Every structure is written in C-alpha cells, then in structure tokens.
PDB file of C-alpha atoms in Angstrom:
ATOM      1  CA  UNK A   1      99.397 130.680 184.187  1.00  0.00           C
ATOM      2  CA  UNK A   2     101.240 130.216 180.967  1.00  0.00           C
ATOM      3  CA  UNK A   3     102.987 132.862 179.246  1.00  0.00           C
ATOM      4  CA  UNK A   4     101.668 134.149 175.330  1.00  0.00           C
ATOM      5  CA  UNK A   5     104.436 132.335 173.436  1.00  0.00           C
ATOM      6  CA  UNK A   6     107.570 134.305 172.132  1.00  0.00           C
ATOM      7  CA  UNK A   7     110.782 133.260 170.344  1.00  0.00           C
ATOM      8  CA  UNK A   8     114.342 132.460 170.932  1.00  0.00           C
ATOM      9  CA  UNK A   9     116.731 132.907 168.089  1.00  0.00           C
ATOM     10  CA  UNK A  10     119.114 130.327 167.383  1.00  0.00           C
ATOM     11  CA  UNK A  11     121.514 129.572 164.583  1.00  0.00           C
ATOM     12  CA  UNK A  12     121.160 125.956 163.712  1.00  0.00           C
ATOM     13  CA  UNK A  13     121.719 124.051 160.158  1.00  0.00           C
ATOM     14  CA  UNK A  14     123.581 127.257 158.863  1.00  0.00           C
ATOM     15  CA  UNK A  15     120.877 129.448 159.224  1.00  0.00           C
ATOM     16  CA  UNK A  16     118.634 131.655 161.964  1.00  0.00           C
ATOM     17  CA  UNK A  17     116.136 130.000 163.399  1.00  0.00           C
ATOM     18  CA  UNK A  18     113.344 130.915 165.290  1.00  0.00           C
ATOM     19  CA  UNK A  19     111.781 129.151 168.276  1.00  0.00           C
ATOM     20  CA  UNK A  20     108.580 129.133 169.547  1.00  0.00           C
ATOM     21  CA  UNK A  21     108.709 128.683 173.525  1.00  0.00           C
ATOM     22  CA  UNK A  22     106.568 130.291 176.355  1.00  0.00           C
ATOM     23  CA  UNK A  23     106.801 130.114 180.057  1.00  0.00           C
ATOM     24  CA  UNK A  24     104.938 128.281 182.990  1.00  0.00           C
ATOM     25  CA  UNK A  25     104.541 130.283 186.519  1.00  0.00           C
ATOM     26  CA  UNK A  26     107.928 131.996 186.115  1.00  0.00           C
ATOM     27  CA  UNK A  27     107.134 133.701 189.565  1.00  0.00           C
ATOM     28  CA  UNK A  28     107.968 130.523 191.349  1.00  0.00           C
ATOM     29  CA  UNK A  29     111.457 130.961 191.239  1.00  0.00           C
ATOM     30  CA  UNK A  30     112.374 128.714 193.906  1.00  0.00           C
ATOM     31  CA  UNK A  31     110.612 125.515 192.088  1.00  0.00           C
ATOM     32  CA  UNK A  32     111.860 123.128 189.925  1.00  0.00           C
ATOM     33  CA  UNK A  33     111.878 124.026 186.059  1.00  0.00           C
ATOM     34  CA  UNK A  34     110.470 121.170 183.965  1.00  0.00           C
ATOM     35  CA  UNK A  35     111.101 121.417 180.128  1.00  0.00           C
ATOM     36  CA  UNK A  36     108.395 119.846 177.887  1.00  0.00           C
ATOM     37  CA  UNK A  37     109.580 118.161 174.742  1.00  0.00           C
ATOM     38  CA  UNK A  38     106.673 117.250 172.247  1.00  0.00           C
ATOM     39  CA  UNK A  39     105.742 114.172 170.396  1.00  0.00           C
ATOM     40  CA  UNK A  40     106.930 113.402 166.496  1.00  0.00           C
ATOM     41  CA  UNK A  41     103.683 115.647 165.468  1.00  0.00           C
ATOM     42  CA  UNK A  42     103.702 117.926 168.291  1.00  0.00           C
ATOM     43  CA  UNK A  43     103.615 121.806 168.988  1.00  0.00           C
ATOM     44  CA  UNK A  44     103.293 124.072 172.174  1.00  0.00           C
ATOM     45  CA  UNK A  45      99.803 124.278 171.515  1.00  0.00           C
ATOM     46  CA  UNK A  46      99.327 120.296 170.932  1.00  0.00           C
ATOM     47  CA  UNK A  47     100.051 119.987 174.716  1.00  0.00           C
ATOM     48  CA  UNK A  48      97.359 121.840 174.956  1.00  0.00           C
ATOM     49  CA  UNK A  49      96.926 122.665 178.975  1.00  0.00           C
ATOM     50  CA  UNK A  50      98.274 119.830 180.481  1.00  0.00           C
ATOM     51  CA  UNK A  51     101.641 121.504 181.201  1.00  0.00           C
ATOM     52  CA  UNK A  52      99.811 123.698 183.195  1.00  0.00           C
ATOM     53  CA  UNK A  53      97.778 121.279 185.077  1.00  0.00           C
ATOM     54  CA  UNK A  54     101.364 119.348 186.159  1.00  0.00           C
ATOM     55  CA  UNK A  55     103.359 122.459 186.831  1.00  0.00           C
ATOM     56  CA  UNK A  56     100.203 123.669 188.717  1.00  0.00           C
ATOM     57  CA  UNK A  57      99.818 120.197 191.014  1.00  0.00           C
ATOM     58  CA  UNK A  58     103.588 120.038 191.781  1.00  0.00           C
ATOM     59  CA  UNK A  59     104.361 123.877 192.057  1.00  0.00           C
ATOM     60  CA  UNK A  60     106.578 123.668 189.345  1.00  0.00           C
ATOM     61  CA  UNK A  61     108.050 126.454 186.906  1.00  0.00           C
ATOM     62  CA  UNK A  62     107.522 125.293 183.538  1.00  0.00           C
ATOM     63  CA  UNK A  63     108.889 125.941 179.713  1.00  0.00           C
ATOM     64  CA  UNK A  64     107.305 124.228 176.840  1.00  0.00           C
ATOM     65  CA  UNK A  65     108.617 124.912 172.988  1.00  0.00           C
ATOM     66  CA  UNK A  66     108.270 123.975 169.281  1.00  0.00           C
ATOM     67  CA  UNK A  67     111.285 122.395 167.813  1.00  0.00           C
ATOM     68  CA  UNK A  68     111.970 123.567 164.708  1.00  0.00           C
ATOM     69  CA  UNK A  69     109.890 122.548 162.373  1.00  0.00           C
ATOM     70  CA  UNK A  70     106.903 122.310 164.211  1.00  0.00           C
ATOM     71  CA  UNK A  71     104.186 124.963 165.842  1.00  0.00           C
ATOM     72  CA  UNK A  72     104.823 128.346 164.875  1.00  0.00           C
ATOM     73  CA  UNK A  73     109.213 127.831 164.812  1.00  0.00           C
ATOM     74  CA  UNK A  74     110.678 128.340 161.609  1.00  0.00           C
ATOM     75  CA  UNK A  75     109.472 125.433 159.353  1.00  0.00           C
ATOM     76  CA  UNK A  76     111.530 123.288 157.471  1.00  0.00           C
ATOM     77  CA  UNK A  77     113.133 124.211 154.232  1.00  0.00           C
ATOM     78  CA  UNK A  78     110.806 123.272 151.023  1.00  0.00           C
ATOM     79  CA  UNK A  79     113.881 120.905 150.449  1.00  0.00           C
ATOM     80  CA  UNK A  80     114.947 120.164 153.479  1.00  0.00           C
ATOM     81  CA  UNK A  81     115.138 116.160 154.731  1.00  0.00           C
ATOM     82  CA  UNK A  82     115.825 114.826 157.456  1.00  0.00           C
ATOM     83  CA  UNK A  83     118.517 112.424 157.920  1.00  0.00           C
ATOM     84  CA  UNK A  84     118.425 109.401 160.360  1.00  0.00           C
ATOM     85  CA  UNK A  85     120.129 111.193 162.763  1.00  0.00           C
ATOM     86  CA  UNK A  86     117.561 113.646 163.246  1.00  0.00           C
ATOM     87  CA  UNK A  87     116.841 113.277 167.060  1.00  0.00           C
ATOM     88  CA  UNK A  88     120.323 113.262 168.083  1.00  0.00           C
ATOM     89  CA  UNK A  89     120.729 116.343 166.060  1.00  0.00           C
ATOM     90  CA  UNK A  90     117.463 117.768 168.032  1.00  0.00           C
ATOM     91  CA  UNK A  91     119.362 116.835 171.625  1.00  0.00           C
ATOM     92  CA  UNK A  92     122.932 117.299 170.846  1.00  0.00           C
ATOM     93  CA  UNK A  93     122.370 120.713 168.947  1.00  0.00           C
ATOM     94  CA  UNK A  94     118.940 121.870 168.901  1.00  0.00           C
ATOM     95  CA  UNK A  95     118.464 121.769 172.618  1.00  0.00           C
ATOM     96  CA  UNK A  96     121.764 123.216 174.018  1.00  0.00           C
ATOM     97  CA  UNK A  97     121.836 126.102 171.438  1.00  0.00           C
ATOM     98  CA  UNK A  98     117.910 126.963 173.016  1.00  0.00           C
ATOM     99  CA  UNK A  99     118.796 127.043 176.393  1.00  0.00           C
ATOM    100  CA  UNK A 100     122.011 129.177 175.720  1.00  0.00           C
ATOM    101  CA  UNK A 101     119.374 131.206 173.808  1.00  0.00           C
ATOM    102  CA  UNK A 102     117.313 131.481 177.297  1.00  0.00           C
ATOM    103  CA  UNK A 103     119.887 131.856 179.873  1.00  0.00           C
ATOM    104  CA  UNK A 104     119.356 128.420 181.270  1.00  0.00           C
ATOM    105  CA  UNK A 105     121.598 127.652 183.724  1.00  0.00           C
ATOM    106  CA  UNK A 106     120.409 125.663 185.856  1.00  0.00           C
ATOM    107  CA  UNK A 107     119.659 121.808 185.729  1.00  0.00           C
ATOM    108  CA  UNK A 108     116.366 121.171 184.837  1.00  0.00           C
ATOM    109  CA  UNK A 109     113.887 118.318 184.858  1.00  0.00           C
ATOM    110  CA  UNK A 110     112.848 117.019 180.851  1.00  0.00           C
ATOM    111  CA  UNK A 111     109.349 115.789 180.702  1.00  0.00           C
ATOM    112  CA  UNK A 112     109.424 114.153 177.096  1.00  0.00           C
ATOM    113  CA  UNK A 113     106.895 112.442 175.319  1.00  0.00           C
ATOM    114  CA  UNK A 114     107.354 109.958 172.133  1.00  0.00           C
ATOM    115  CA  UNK A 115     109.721 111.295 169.782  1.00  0.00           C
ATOM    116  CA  UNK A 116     110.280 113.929 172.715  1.00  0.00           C
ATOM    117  CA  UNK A 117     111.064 111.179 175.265  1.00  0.00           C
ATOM    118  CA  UNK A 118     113.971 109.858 173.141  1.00  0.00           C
ATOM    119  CA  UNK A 119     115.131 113.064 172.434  1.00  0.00           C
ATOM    120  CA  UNK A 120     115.572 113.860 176.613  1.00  0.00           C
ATOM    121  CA  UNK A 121     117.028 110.534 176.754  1.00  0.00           C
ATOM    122  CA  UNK A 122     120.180 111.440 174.156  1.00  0.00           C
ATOM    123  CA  UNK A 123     120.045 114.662 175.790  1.00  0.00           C
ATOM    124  CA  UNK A 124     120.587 113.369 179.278  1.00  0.00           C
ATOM    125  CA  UNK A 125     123.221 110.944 177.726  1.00  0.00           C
ATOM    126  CA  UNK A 126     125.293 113.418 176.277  1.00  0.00           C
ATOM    127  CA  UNK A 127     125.094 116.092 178.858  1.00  0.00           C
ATOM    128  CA  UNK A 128     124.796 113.926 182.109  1.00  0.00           C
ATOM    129  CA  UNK A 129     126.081 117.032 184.301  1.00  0.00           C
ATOM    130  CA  UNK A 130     123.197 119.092 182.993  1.00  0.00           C
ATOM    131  CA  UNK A 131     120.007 117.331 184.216  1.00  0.00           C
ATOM    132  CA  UNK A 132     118.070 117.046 187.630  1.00  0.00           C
ATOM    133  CA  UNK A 133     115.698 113.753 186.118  1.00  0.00           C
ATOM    134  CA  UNK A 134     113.327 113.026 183.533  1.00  0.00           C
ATOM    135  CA  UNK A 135     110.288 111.735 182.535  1.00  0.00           C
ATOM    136  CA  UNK A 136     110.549 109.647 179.239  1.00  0.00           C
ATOM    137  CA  UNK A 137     106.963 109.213 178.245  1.00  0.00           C
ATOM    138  CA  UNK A 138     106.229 106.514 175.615  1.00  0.00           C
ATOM    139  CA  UNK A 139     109.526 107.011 174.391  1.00  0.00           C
ATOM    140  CA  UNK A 140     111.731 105.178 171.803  1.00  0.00           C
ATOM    141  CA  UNK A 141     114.872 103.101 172.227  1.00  0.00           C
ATOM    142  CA  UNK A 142     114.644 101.586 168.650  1.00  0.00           C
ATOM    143  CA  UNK A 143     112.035 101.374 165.729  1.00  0.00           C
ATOM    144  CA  UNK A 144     109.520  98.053 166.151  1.00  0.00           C
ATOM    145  CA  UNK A 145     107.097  96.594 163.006  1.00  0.00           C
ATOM    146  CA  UNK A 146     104.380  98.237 165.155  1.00  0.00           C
ATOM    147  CA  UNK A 147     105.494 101.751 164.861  1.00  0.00           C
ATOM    148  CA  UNK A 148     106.560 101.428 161.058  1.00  0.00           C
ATOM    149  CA  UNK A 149     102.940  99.997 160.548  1.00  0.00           C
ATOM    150  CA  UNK A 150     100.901 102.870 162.354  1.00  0.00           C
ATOM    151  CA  UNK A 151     103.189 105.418 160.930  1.00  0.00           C
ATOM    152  CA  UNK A 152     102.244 104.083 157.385  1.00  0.00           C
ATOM    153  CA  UNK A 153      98.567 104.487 158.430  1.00  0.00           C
ATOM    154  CA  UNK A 154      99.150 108.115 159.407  1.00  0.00           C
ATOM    155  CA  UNK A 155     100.550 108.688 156.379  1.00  0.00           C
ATOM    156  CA  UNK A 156      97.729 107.452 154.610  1.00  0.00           C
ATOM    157  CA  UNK A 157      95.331 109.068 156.409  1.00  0.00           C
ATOM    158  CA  UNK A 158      97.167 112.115 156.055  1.00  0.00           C
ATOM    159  CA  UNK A 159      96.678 112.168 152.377  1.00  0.00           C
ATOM    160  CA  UNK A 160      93.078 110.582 152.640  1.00  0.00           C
ATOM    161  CA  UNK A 161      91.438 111.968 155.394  1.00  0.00           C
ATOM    162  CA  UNK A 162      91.028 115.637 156.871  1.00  0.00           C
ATOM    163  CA  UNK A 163      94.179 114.700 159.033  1.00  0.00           C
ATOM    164  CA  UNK A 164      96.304 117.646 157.468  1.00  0.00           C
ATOM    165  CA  UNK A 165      93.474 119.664 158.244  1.00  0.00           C
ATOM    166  CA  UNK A 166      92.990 118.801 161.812  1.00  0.00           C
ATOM    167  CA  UNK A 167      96.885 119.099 162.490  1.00  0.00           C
ATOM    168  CA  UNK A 168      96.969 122.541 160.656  1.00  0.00           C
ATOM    169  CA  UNK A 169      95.610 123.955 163.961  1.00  0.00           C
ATOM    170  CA  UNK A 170      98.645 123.246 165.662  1.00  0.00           C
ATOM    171  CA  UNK A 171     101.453 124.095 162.968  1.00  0.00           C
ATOM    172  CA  UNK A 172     101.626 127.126 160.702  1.00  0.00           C
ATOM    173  CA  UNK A 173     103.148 124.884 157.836  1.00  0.00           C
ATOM    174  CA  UNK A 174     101.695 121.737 158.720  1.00  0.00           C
ATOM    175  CA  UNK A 175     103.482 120.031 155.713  1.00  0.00           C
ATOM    176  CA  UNK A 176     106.450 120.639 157.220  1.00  0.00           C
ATOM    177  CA  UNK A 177     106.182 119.297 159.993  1.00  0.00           C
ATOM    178  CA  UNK A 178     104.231 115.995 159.045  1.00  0.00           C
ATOM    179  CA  UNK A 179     106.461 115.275 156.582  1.00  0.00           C
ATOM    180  CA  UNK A 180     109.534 115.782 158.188  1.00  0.00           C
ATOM    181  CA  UNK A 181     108.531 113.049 160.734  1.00  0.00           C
ATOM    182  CA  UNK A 182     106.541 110.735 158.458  1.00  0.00           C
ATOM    183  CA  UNK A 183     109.532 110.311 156.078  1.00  0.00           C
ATOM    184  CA  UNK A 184     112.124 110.244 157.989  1.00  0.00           C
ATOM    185  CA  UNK A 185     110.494 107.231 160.468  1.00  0.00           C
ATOM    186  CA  UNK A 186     109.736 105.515 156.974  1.00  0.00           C
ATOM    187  CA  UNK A 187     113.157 105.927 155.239  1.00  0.00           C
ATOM    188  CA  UNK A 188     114.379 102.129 154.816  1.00  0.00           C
ATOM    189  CA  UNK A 189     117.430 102.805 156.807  1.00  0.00           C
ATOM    190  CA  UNK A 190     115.947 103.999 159.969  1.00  0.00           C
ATOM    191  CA  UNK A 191     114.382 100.689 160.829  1.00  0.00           C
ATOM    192  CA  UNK A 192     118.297 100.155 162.141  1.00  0.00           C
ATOM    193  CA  UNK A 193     117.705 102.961 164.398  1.00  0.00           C
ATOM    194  CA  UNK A 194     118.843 102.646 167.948  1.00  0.00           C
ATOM    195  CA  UNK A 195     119.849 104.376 171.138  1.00  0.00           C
ATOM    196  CA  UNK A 196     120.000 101.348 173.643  1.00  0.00           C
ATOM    197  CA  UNK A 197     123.841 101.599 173.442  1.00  0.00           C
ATOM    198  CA  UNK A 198     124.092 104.978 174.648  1.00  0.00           C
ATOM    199  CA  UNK A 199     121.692 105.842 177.135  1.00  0.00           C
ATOM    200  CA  UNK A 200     123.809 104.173 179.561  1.00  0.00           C
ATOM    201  CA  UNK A 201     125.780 106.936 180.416  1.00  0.00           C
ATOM    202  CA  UNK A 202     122.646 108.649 182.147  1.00  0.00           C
ATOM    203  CA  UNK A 203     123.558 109.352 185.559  1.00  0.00           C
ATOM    204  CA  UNK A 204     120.087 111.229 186.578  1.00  0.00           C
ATOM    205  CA  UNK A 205     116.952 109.605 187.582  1.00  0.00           C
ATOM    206  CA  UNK A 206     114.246 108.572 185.223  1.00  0.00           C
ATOM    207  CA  UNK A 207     110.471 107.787 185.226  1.00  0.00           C
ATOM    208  CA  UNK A 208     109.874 105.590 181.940  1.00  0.00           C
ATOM    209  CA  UNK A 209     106.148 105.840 181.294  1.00  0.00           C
ATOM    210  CA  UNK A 210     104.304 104.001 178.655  1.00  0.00           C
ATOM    211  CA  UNK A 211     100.393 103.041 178.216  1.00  0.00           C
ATOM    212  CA  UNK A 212     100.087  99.336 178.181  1.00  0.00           C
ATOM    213  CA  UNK A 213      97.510  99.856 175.044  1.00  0.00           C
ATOM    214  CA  UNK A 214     100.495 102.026 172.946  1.00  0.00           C
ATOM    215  CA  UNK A 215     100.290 101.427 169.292  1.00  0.00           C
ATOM    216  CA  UNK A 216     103.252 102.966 168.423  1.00  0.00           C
ATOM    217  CA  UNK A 217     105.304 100.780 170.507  1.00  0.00           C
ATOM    218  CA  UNK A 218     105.821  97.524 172.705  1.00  0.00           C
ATOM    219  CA  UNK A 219     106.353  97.936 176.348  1.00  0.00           C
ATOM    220  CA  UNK A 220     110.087  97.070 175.219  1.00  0.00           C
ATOM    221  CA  UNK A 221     110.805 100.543 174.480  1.00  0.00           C
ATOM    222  CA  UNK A 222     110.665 100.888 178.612  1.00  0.00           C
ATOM    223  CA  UNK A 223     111.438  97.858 179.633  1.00  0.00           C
ATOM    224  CA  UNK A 224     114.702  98.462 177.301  1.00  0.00           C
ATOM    225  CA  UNK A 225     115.886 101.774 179.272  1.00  0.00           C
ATOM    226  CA  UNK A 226     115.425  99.931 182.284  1.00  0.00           C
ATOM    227  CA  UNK A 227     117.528  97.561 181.743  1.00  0.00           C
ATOM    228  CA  UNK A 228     120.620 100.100 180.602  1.00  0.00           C
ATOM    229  CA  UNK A 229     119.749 102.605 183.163  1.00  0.00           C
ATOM    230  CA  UNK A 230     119.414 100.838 186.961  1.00  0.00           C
ATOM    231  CA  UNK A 231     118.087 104.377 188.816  1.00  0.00           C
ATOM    232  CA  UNK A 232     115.061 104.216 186.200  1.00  0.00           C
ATOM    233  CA  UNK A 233     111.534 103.910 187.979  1.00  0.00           C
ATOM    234  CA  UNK A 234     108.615 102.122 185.498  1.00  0.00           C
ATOM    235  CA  UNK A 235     105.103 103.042 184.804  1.00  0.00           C
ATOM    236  CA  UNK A 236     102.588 100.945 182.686  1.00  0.00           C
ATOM    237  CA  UNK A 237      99.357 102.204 182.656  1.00  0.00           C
ATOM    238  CA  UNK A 238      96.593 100.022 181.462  1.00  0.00           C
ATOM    239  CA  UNK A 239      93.513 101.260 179.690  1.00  0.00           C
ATOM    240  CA  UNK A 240      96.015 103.981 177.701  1.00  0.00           C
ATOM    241  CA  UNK A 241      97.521 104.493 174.274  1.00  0.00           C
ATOM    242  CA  UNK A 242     100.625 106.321 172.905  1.00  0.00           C
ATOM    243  CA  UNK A 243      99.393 109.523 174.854  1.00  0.00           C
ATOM    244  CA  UNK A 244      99.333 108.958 178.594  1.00  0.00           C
ATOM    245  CA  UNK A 245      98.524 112.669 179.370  1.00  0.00           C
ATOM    246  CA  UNK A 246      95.764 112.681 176.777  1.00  0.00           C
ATOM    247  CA  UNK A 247      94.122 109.280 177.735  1.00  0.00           C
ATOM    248  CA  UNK A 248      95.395 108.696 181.326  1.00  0.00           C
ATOM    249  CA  UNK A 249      96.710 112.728 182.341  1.00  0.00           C
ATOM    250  CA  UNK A 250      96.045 112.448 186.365  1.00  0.00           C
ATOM    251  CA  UNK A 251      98.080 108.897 186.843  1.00  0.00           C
ATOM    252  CA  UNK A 252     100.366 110.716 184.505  1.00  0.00           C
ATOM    253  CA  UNK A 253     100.804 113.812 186.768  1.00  0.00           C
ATOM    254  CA  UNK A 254     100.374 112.212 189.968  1.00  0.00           C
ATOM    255  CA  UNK A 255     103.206 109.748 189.104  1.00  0.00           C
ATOM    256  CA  UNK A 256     105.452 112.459 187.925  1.00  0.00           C
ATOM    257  CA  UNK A 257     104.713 114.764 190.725  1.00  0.00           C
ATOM    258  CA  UNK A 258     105.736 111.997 193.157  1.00  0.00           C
ATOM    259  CA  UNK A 259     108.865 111.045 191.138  1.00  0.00           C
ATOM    260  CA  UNK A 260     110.326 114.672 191.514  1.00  0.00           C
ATOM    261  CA  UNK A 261     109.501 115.668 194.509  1.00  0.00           C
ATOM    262  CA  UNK A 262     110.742 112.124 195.923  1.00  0.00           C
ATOM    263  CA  UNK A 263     114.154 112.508 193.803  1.00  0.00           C
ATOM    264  CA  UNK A 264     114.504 116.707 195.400  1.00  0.00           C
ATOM    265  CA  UNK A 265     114.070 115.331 198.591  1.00  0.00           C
ATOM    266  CA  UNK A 266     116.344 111.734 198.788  1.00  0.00           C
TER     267      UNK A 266
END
C-alpha cells in the first residue's frame, strides 16, 4: 500500500520549503528502497499507481515525491526562473537536503523518468558512494531538435487547449510548474545543455530505458550513457513513447525487477 502523502521540510534557495513525499510498503524493511523521480511535468500523483505495482512485483519498499515546484510542494516563486542549471541544482541540492530531511541512510535504488532520469544520473555522478543502481527511464544526456520541437507544441497547447486544465489535477499551482519546465527547456541557451561529460564517474549499475517511438528524444539519449558508463544494461522498447510505464508498464517492471534483483544478488 502507499502511504497518504506528507511533507519534509527543507531549506533550499534561501527559503523553507516544503516537500510532498509518501511511502511504499514501509513494513518491508529488509527490501530494497527505490526512490521515484518524476518527469519535467510530473507529481506524486502523475505516477499514478505504477509505483505500487513495481514495488509490489519486486517486494520492494518504495518513496515517491514532488520536487519543488510540482504536486502539492511549495510552488515556485511568482518570479522565480529557472536557470540552465536547474537539474543539477535538483540532484546536487534538492535531493541530498530531502533525504537528510528523511533519515535516509542507506543506499538506495533511483528509478527516474525523463527530466527525472537525468536528474538520478547527476545524482549518481556526484554522489557515487551513495547509490545501489538506477533506472534512467527516457532520460536526457543533452537537448535534440526533437525535444525543443515537442516542447514548443506543449507550450502551445498549453495556452490553446484544456492542457492547463488537465494538468491542474496533478499540481496545486499548475502554472508553476508548467512554466518552470517549459521555459527553462526553451531558453536559447539551454540547447548547449549537456551531461555526457560527467556521468562518467557513475560507479553503480544502470538500466537505460527508452521507448523506441519517444518523441521527446532519439534513442541517443541511451545509447549516449552507454557509451560513458560500461556497467549500463539497455532497453528499447518498440511500440512505446516518452512514457514506458504509461504505454509499455509490465516490460517496464519486469525489466527493472530483473535488473535489481540480478545486481543484489551478483
């Protein structure tokens, strides 16, 4: 079962910050603890229950959050941008302040998907000593013509469309969060974004996961992390999109339950 959400309290851009977070099967004690990170638009409840369904077919513990920002964690700042550096801020500060917050001591396994993915992947960079694996899911290395163009259609479509209104179910201030990401991945000096130089230094196993259909990205992005990190396993799934565990969930789950339980055991 998964907890009702609560908050940890961080202090993070000189101020208190709250973050939404709940808990998967905390009774197993014994099991691993995976740690969902969310996509560029994502929440706790955007998951919706497939952290559940994985934690539940591997017998894993599980903790899913909002970054802030997102969900129902302290939104951004009515004049508050985001700076190109905004997903190493999320890994190098974000993430280490929460799990101080929690009392996580332990290594755990990162199960991250888009924006998510990349932000496990600077995680795991920086902090090599201080994770089991992880599972970068449609992730990205560096920004492609493909993902500017689709990001310019959400943006549209936000402003056209009843987008805002569907992604208001997820977010209490859903203009935060969409435009936090949406301007951020369209500032002009983003499209030199990169990590391929520093994900080398991740010691810890990796399953690199991307849908073969993506429109956010070119099997590069996975292809690319192989290449810098040898110990990295790859799965392309045909028939799938940007959202394996929406369009593809059980080859997403079965592959990642094999990947840790193969990794605890070699």
């Amino acid at each position: 079962m998964i907890s009702p959400s609560e908050f940890a309290a961080i202090r993070w851009r000189g101020k208190d910050v709250r973050v939404e977070c709940a808990l998967i099967a905390p009774e197993r004690t014994d099991a691993p603890l995976l740690v969902f990170l969310h996509e560029g638009l994502g929440s706790i409840s955007m998951w919706k229950d497939f952290p559940e369904r994985l934690c539940a077919a591997g017998g894993f513990r599980g903790l899913v959050f909002s970054r802030p920002g997102y969900g129902r964690s302290t939104p951004r700042d009515a004049d508050e941008t985001w700076d190109v550096d905004f997903m190493h801020r999320q890994a190098h500060e974000v993430l280490p302040a929460f799990f101080e917050a929690l009392g996580i001591a332990e290594q755990p396994w990162l199960f991250g998907h888009s924006d998510g993915g990349s932000i496990a992947l600077l995680y795991a960079a920086r902090f090599p000593d201080r994770v089991a694996g992880l599972v970068a899911m449609a992730p990205h290395i560096l920004v492609e013509d493909v993902t500017v163009a689709n990001i310019e259609l959400a943006r549209q479509a936000y402003l056209e469309t009843d987008l805002r209104q569907k992604l208001g179910r997820y977010h209490d201030d859903v203009d935060s969060a969409f435009w936090g990401w949406n301007r951020i991945w369209l500032h002009p000096p983003f499209r030199q974004w990169s990590i391929e130089d520093e994900i080398g230094g991740i010691r810890c196993p990796v399953l690199a996961i991307q849908g073969i259909d993506d429109e956010y990205g070119t099997l590069r992005q996975i292809r690319g992390i192989a290449e810098r990190v040898p110990q990295t396993r790859l799965l392309e799934i045909p028939d799938c999109g940007h959202s394996p565990h929406r369009d593809q969930p059980e080859t997403a789950i079965v592959a990642t339950v094999s990947f840790i339980k193969s990794e605890k055991s070699s």
